[in-house]
Amino acid sequence: MSKLLLLGDEAIAQAFIDAGGSAINSYPGTPSTQITEYVIKSKEAAQQGIRANWCANEKTALEASIGVAYAGKRAMTCMKHVGLNVCGDPFMNAAIIGTKGVIIVVADDPSMFSSQDEQDSRFYGHWAMIPMLEPSNQQEAYDMVFYGYELSEKMGTPILMRIPTRLAHSRAGVERRQPLPQNPISYPTDPKSFVLLPVNAKRLYRDLIDKQPKFEESSETSGYNQYIPGTDKSRGIVTTGIAYNYLLENFPGGKCPYPVVKITQYPLPTAMLSKLYDECDEILVLEDGQPFVEEQIKGCLGKGKPVHGRLDEVIRRDGELNAEKVAKALGMAVANGPAVPEVVTNRPPALCQGCPHIDSYEALIDVMKKYEHGRVFGDIGCYTLGFNMGAINTTVCMGASITMAKGAAEMGIFPSVAVIGDGTFGHSGMTGLLDCINEKANVVVMILDNDITAMTGGQPSSANMKLFNICKGLGVDPDHIRHVVPLKKNYDEFVKILEEEIAYDGVSVIIPQRVCIVENKKRVAAKNK
Amino acid sequence: MKKDIILCGVGGDGIVSVAKIISDAALNLGMNVKQSEIHGMSQRGGSVFSHLRISSEPIFADVIPEGKADIILSSEPMEALRYLPFLAPDGVVITNSDPFVNIKNYPDIEKVNAELAKLKKCVSFNANAIAKEINARGNMVLLGAAAPYLEIEFDELEKAIKAIFGRKGDAVVETNIKAIRAGRDAK
């Protein structure tokens, strides 16, 4: 078969289709979005009746996958690293159940290209005590989906696949395999296996502990982890995932003189690592992420041979790995191009020209000027860029706008305004609004409704066309659910609505409603086709 | 043969399509390709870049190390300067000279041009003006200007355009081919 030019994300998606996947349930988040999007757009997937859904959030998505697995079918759920926090509950408990046929793909974002932190998902997999796969390139990402399902079904465990931004969003040629059929529907043989009552859970947790040696054995023998001999034993190198490529980049033809343990599967292959440790004078650990492997090798006492890496900042602790950082850690010369001339100024990301959020923020900024002690609590989405306009004071995590506004309002901050997008409101804003209603919090919640999940490239928004009814159903007084079209010509109306709702002592919701400008262009183009 | 290319510009200007065309052409020639890009928040009107590596030998890293890029291909003059640390000593900068001003403190364009003029090898021309005449996009004109430096036959780029834009209809294919030819012939 000829090679397809695929993003790492797309390689995983194609592999899911080819490996007999039956359902993919996800929530969009950079850099993971293109996995599920690829399956949704795939004609092949549609022909095979594969379910491909965007869900309300990562928790509902992963729980759906556990349900797919209950039916004996192969499932996938994809998310960005912070999404794993949202589905921490089903994630940990899917591990206890020993859910078969589930791969959870988590895309981490070292250097925070489009994220609020650099958390490394491998700590989660370790914590849940399940096998993890960390492919080093696009082809391996494709192949490892096949392997992951085999391992998952054979061992009775979900699999965490961890990829960083650079693999997710880099294209390379990928060779496909012969597609596999989907599993027929089947039911769990043990009626207690999906019932985590303490009496069952205790047994299942013990089972998980007892599986650990098998997981370790597969890490030593699957062939994905490799001990690669080298002649210069003054140093042994451990690489994880794509860090291997940054190492080889520094040697002509990729011929590294040092012995290397290349890790792409966890738990750690301790026999390989032990061999490396014994025969080399010191160890250098290369990871695109936090020092997950380094900490385990070094131990908290740091005794024994020197282990270098991010902990001793031989490689900077923060930021993504690259070939230059590896070269420096190896004491090699680094090439430099011309410096950036002083004349170059920053060009930070900004809201698009014509974006409805700009009109919403212009009205809000002007109204808030009248209140010296008022605050605006922001959320995650394109509208986070409102910080650069001076429109919002906070951004923490999905849904935190409404709940933080509530907490602050109860401490006397007035006005306490929350700004959240329609997508994020559907993800995790609704429960916070219910808290506000129950506590009669004095907040103004602005739900910026642009008809789409815009930041990640235009996925459907789960609460689309339902915002009024949701707010009313949760208990917001319908007289204080206000709509406005955020356009220059409606500025005065917008300001008036804001002033009236700030004056109202209770929960107000204002819904500025206008479709995302980028999405609108796409829709117009599609119509004219 | 090996070419490491930094493509850069401002979010939404279509620099990724240029990367795709070169990648497709290289893959058709049996070469190895790695092309890295950035999605998400950084895309929104900010500075964007893509690393494109094509080689007849295996390629390791998805990103080009600093000081190793053979070509910087930029749709905007100040953005070309931003990625200079990636440029190899004998590397070439090919850039659109038409500034995209979406920030208040955009520098004096003469100062930007003066910096570009200091470079050993630099091709700077108004790709947008050429594109406008034929109702095409500036990024395709730039691709045409970069063609001689890519060491890929011009026919192969045209083939890739046909493969990528074919489903959008003959008119789109023709416009894009006209654009890369105009870029190639621009002085």
Coordinates of N, CA and C in Angstrom, one line a residue, chain B residues 63-157:
Chain B
V63 N 10.8 18.8 14.1 CA 11.1 20.2 14.0 C 12.6 20.4 13.6
I64 N 12.8 21.5 13.0 CA 14.2 21.8 12.4 C 15.0 22.5 13.6
P65 N 16.2 22.0 13.8 CA 17.0 22.7 14.8 C 17.4 24.1 14.4
E66 N 17.7 24.9 15.4 CA 18.1 26.3 15.0 C 19.4 26.2 14.2
G67 N 19.5 27.2 13.3 CA 20.7 27.3 12.5 C 20.8 26.3 11.4
K68 N 19.7 25.5 11.1 CA 19.8 24.5 10.1 C 18.8 24.6 8.9
A69 N 18.0 25.6 8.9 CA 17.0 25.7 7.9 C 17.6 26.2 6.5
D70 N 17.3 25.5 5.5 CA 17.8 25.8 4.2 C 17.0 27.0 3.6
I71 N 15.7 27.0 3.9 CA 14.8 28.1 3.4 C 13.9 28.6 4.5
I72 N 13.7 29.9 4.6 CA 12.6 30.5 5.3 C 11.7 31.1 4.3
L73 N 10.5 30.6 4.3 CA 9.5 31.0 3.3 C 8.4 31.7 4.1
S74 N 8.2 33.1 3.9 CA 7.4 33.8 4.8 C 6.3 34.6 4.0
S75 N 5.1 34.6 4.5 CA 4.1 35.4 3.8 C 4.0 36.8 4.4
E76 N 5.0 37.2 5.2 CA 4.9 38.5 5.8 C 6.3 38.9 6.2
P77 N 6.8 40.1 5.9 CA 8.2 40.5 6.1 C 8.7 40.4 7.5
M78 N 7.9 41.0 8.5 CA 8.4 40.9 9.9 C 8.5 39.5 10.4
E79 N 7.5 38.7 9.9 CA 7.5 37.3 10.4 C 8.8 36.5 9.9
A80 N 9.3 36.9 8.7 CA 10.5 36.3 8.2 C 11.6 36.5 9.1
L81 N 11.7 37.7 9.7 CA 12.8 38.1 10.6 C 12.7 37.3 11.9
R82 N 11.4 37.1 12.4 CA 11.2 36.4 13.6 C 11.9 35.0 13.7
Y83 N 12.0 34.4 12.5 CA 12.5 33.0 12.5 C 13.9 32.9 12.1
L84 N 14.6 34.0 12.0 CA 16.0 34.0 11.5 C 16.9 33.0 12.3
P85 N 16.7 32.9 13.6 CA 17.6 32.0 14.4 C 17.6 30.5 13.8
F86 N 16.6 30.2 13.0 CA 16.6 28.9 12.4 C 17.4 28.8 11.1
L87 N 17.8 29.9 10.5 CA 18.4 30.0 9.2 C 19.8 29.4 9.2
A88 N 20.1 28.5 8.3 CA 21.5 28.0 8.1 C 22.4 29.1 7.5
P89 N 23.7 29.0 7.7 CA 24.6 30.1 7.2 C 24.4 30.3 5.7
D90 N 24.1 29.3 4.9 CA 23.9 29.5 3.5 C 22.5 29.5 3.1
G91 N 21.6 29.6 4.1 CA 20.2 29.5 3.8 C 19.6 30.8 3.1
V92 N 18.4 30.6 2.5 CA 17.8 31.7 1.8 C 16.5 32.1 2.5
V93 N 16.2 33.4 2.5 CA 14.9 33.9 3.0 C 14.1 34.3 1.8
I94 N 12.9 33.8 1.6 CA 12.0 34.2 0.5 C 10.7 34.8 1.2
T95 N 10.5 36.0 1.0 CA 9.4 36.6 1.7 C 8.5 37.6 0.9
N96 N 7.2 37.6 1.3 CA 6.3 38.6 0.8 C 6.8 39.9 1.4
S97 N 6.7 41.0 0.6 CA 7.2 42.3 1.2 C 6.0 43.1 1.7
D98 N 4.8 42.6 1.5 CA 3.6 43.4 1.9 C 3.3 43.1 3.4
P99 N 3.4 44.1 4.2 CA 3.2 43.9 5.7 C 1.8 43.6 6.0
F100 N 1.6 42.8 7.0 CA 0.2 42.6 7.5 C 0.2 43.2 8.9
V101 N -0.6 44.3 8.9 CA -0.5 45.2 10.2 C -1.8 44.9 10.9
N102 N -1.8 44.0 11.9 CA -2.9 43.8 12.8 C -2.6 44.1 14.2
I103 N -1.4 44.7 14.4 CA -1.0 45.1 15.8 C -0.7 46.6 15.8
K104 N -0.9 47.2 16.9 CA -0.7 48.7 17.0 C 0.7 49.1 16.9
N105 N 1.6 48.3 17.4 CA 3.1 48.7 17.4 C 3.9 48.0 16.3
Y106 N 3.2 47.8 15.1 CA 4.0 47.3 14.0 C 5.1 48.2 13.6
P107 N 6.3 47.7 13.5 CA 7.4 48.6 13.3 C 7.4 49.3 11.9
D108 N 8.2 50.3 11.8 CA 8.4 51.1 10.5 C 8.9 50.1 9.5
I109 N 8.1 50.0 8.4 CA 8.4 48.9 7.4 C 9.8 49.1 6.7
E110 N 10.3 50.4 6.7 CA 11.7 50.6 6.1 C 12.7 49.9 7.0
K111 N 12.5 49.9 8.3 CA 13.4 49.2 9.2 C 13.4 47.7 9.0
V112 N 12.2 47.2 8.8 CA 12.1 45.8 8.5 C 12.8 45.4 7.2
N113 N 12.6 46.2 6.2 CA 13.3 46.0 4.9 C 14.8 46.1 5.0
A114 N 15.2 47.1 5.9 CA 16.7 47.2 6.1 C 17.3 45.9 6.7
E115 N 16.6 45.3 7.6 CA 17.0 44.1 8.2 C 17.1 43.0 7.2
L116 N 16.1 42.9 6.3 CA 16.0 41.9 5.3 C 17.2 42.1 4.3
A117 N 17.5 43.3 4.0 CA 18.6 43.6 3.1 C 19.9 43.2 3.6
K118 N 20.1 43.1 4.9 CA 21.4 42.7 5.5 C 21.6 41.2 5.3
L119 N 20.6 40.4 4.9 CA 20.8 39.0 4.8 C 21.6 38.6 3.6
K120 N 22.3 37.5 3.7 CA 23.2 37.1 2.6 C 22.4 36.7 1.4
K121 N 21.3 35.9 1.6 CA 20.4 35.6 0.5 C 19.0 35.9 0.9
C122 N 18.4 36.8 0.2 CA 17.0 37.1 0.5 C 16.3 37.5 -0.8
V123 N 15.1 37.0 -1.0 CA 14.2 37.4 -2.1 C 13.0 38.0 -1.4
S124 N 12.8 39.3 -1.6 CA 11.6 39.9 -1.0 C 10.9 40.6 -2.2
F125 N 9.6 40.3 -2.3 CA 8.8 40.9 -3.3 C 7.3 40.9 -2.9
N126 N 6.5 41.7 -3.6 CA 5.1 41.9 -3.2 C 4.3 40.8 -3.9
A127 N 4.2 39.7 -3.2 CA 3.4 38.5 -3.7 C 1.9 38.8 -3.8
N128 N 1.5 39.6 -2.8 CA 0.1 39.9 -2.8 C -0.4 40.7 -4.0
A129 N 0.5 41.6 -4.4 CA 0.1 42.5 -5.6 C 0.0 41.6 -6.8
I130 N 1.0 40.6 -7.0 CA 0.9 39.7 -8.1 C -0.3 38.8 -8.0
A131 N -0.6 38.4 -6.8 CA -1.8 37.5 -6.6 C -3.1 38.2 -7.0
K132 N -3.1 39.5 -6.6 CA -4.4 40.3 -6.8 C -4.7 40.4 -8.3
E133 N -3.6 40.6 -9.1 CA -3.8 40.7 -10.5 C -4.5 39.5 -11.2
I134 N -4.2 38.3 -10.6 CA -4.8 37.1 -11.2 C -5.8 36.5 -10.3
N135 N -6.2 37.2 -9.3 CA -7.3 36.8 -8.4 C -6.9 35.5 -7.6
A136 N -5.6 35.4 -7.2 CA -5.2 34.2 -6.5 C -4.7 34.6 -5.1
R137 N -4.1 33.7 -4.4 CA -3.6 34.0 -3.0 C -2.1 34.2 -3.0
G138 N -1.7 35.1 -2.2 CA -0.2 35.4 -2.2 C 0.6 34.2 -1.8
N139 N 0.1 33.3 -1.0 CA 0.9 32.2 -0.5 C 1.3 31.3 -1.7
M140 N 0.4 31.2 -2.7 CA 0.8 30.3 -3.9 C 1.8 31.0 -4.8
V141 N 1.8 32.3 -4.9 CA 2.8 33.1 -5.6 C 4.2 32.9 -4.9
L142 N 4.2 32.9 -3.6 CA 5.4 32.7 -2.9 C 6.0 31.3 -3.1
L143 N 5.1 30.3 -3.1 CA 5.5 29.0 -3.4 C 6.2 28.9 -4.8
G144 N 5.7 29.6 -5.7 CA 6.3 29.6 -7.1 C 7.7 30.2 -7.0
A145 N 7.8 31.3 -6.2 CA 9.1 31.9 -6.1 C 10.1 31.0 -5.4
A146 N 9.6 30.2 -4.5 CA 10.5 29.3 -3.7 C 10.9 28.1 -4.5
A147 N 10.2 27.8 -5.6 CA 10.4 26.6 -6.4 C 11.8 26.3 -6.8
P148 N 12.5 27.3 -7.3 CA 13.9 27.0 -7.7 C 14.8 26.5 -6.6
Y149 N 14.5 26.9 -5.4 CA 15.3 26.5 -4.2 C 14.9 25.2 -3.6
L150 N 13.8 24.6 -4.1 CA 13.3 23.4 -3.4 C 13.9 22.2 -4.0
E151 N 14.5 22.3 -5.2 CA 15.1 21.2 -5.9 C 14.0 20.1 -6.2
I152 N 12.8 20.5 -6.4 CA 11.7 19.7 -6.8 C 11.3 20.2 -8.2
E153 N 11.1 19.3 -9.2 CA 10.7 19.8 -10.5 C 9.4 20.5 -10.4
F154 N 9.3 21.6 -11.2 CA 8.1 22.4 -11.2 C 6.8 21.6 -11.5
D155 N 7.0 20.7 -12.4 CA 5.8 19.8 -12.8 C 5.3 19.1 -11.6
E156 N 6.2 18.7 -10.7 CA 5.7 17.9 -9.5 C 4.9 18.8 -8.6
L157 N 5.2 20.1 -8.5 CA 4.4 21.0 -7.7 C 3.0 21.1 -8.3

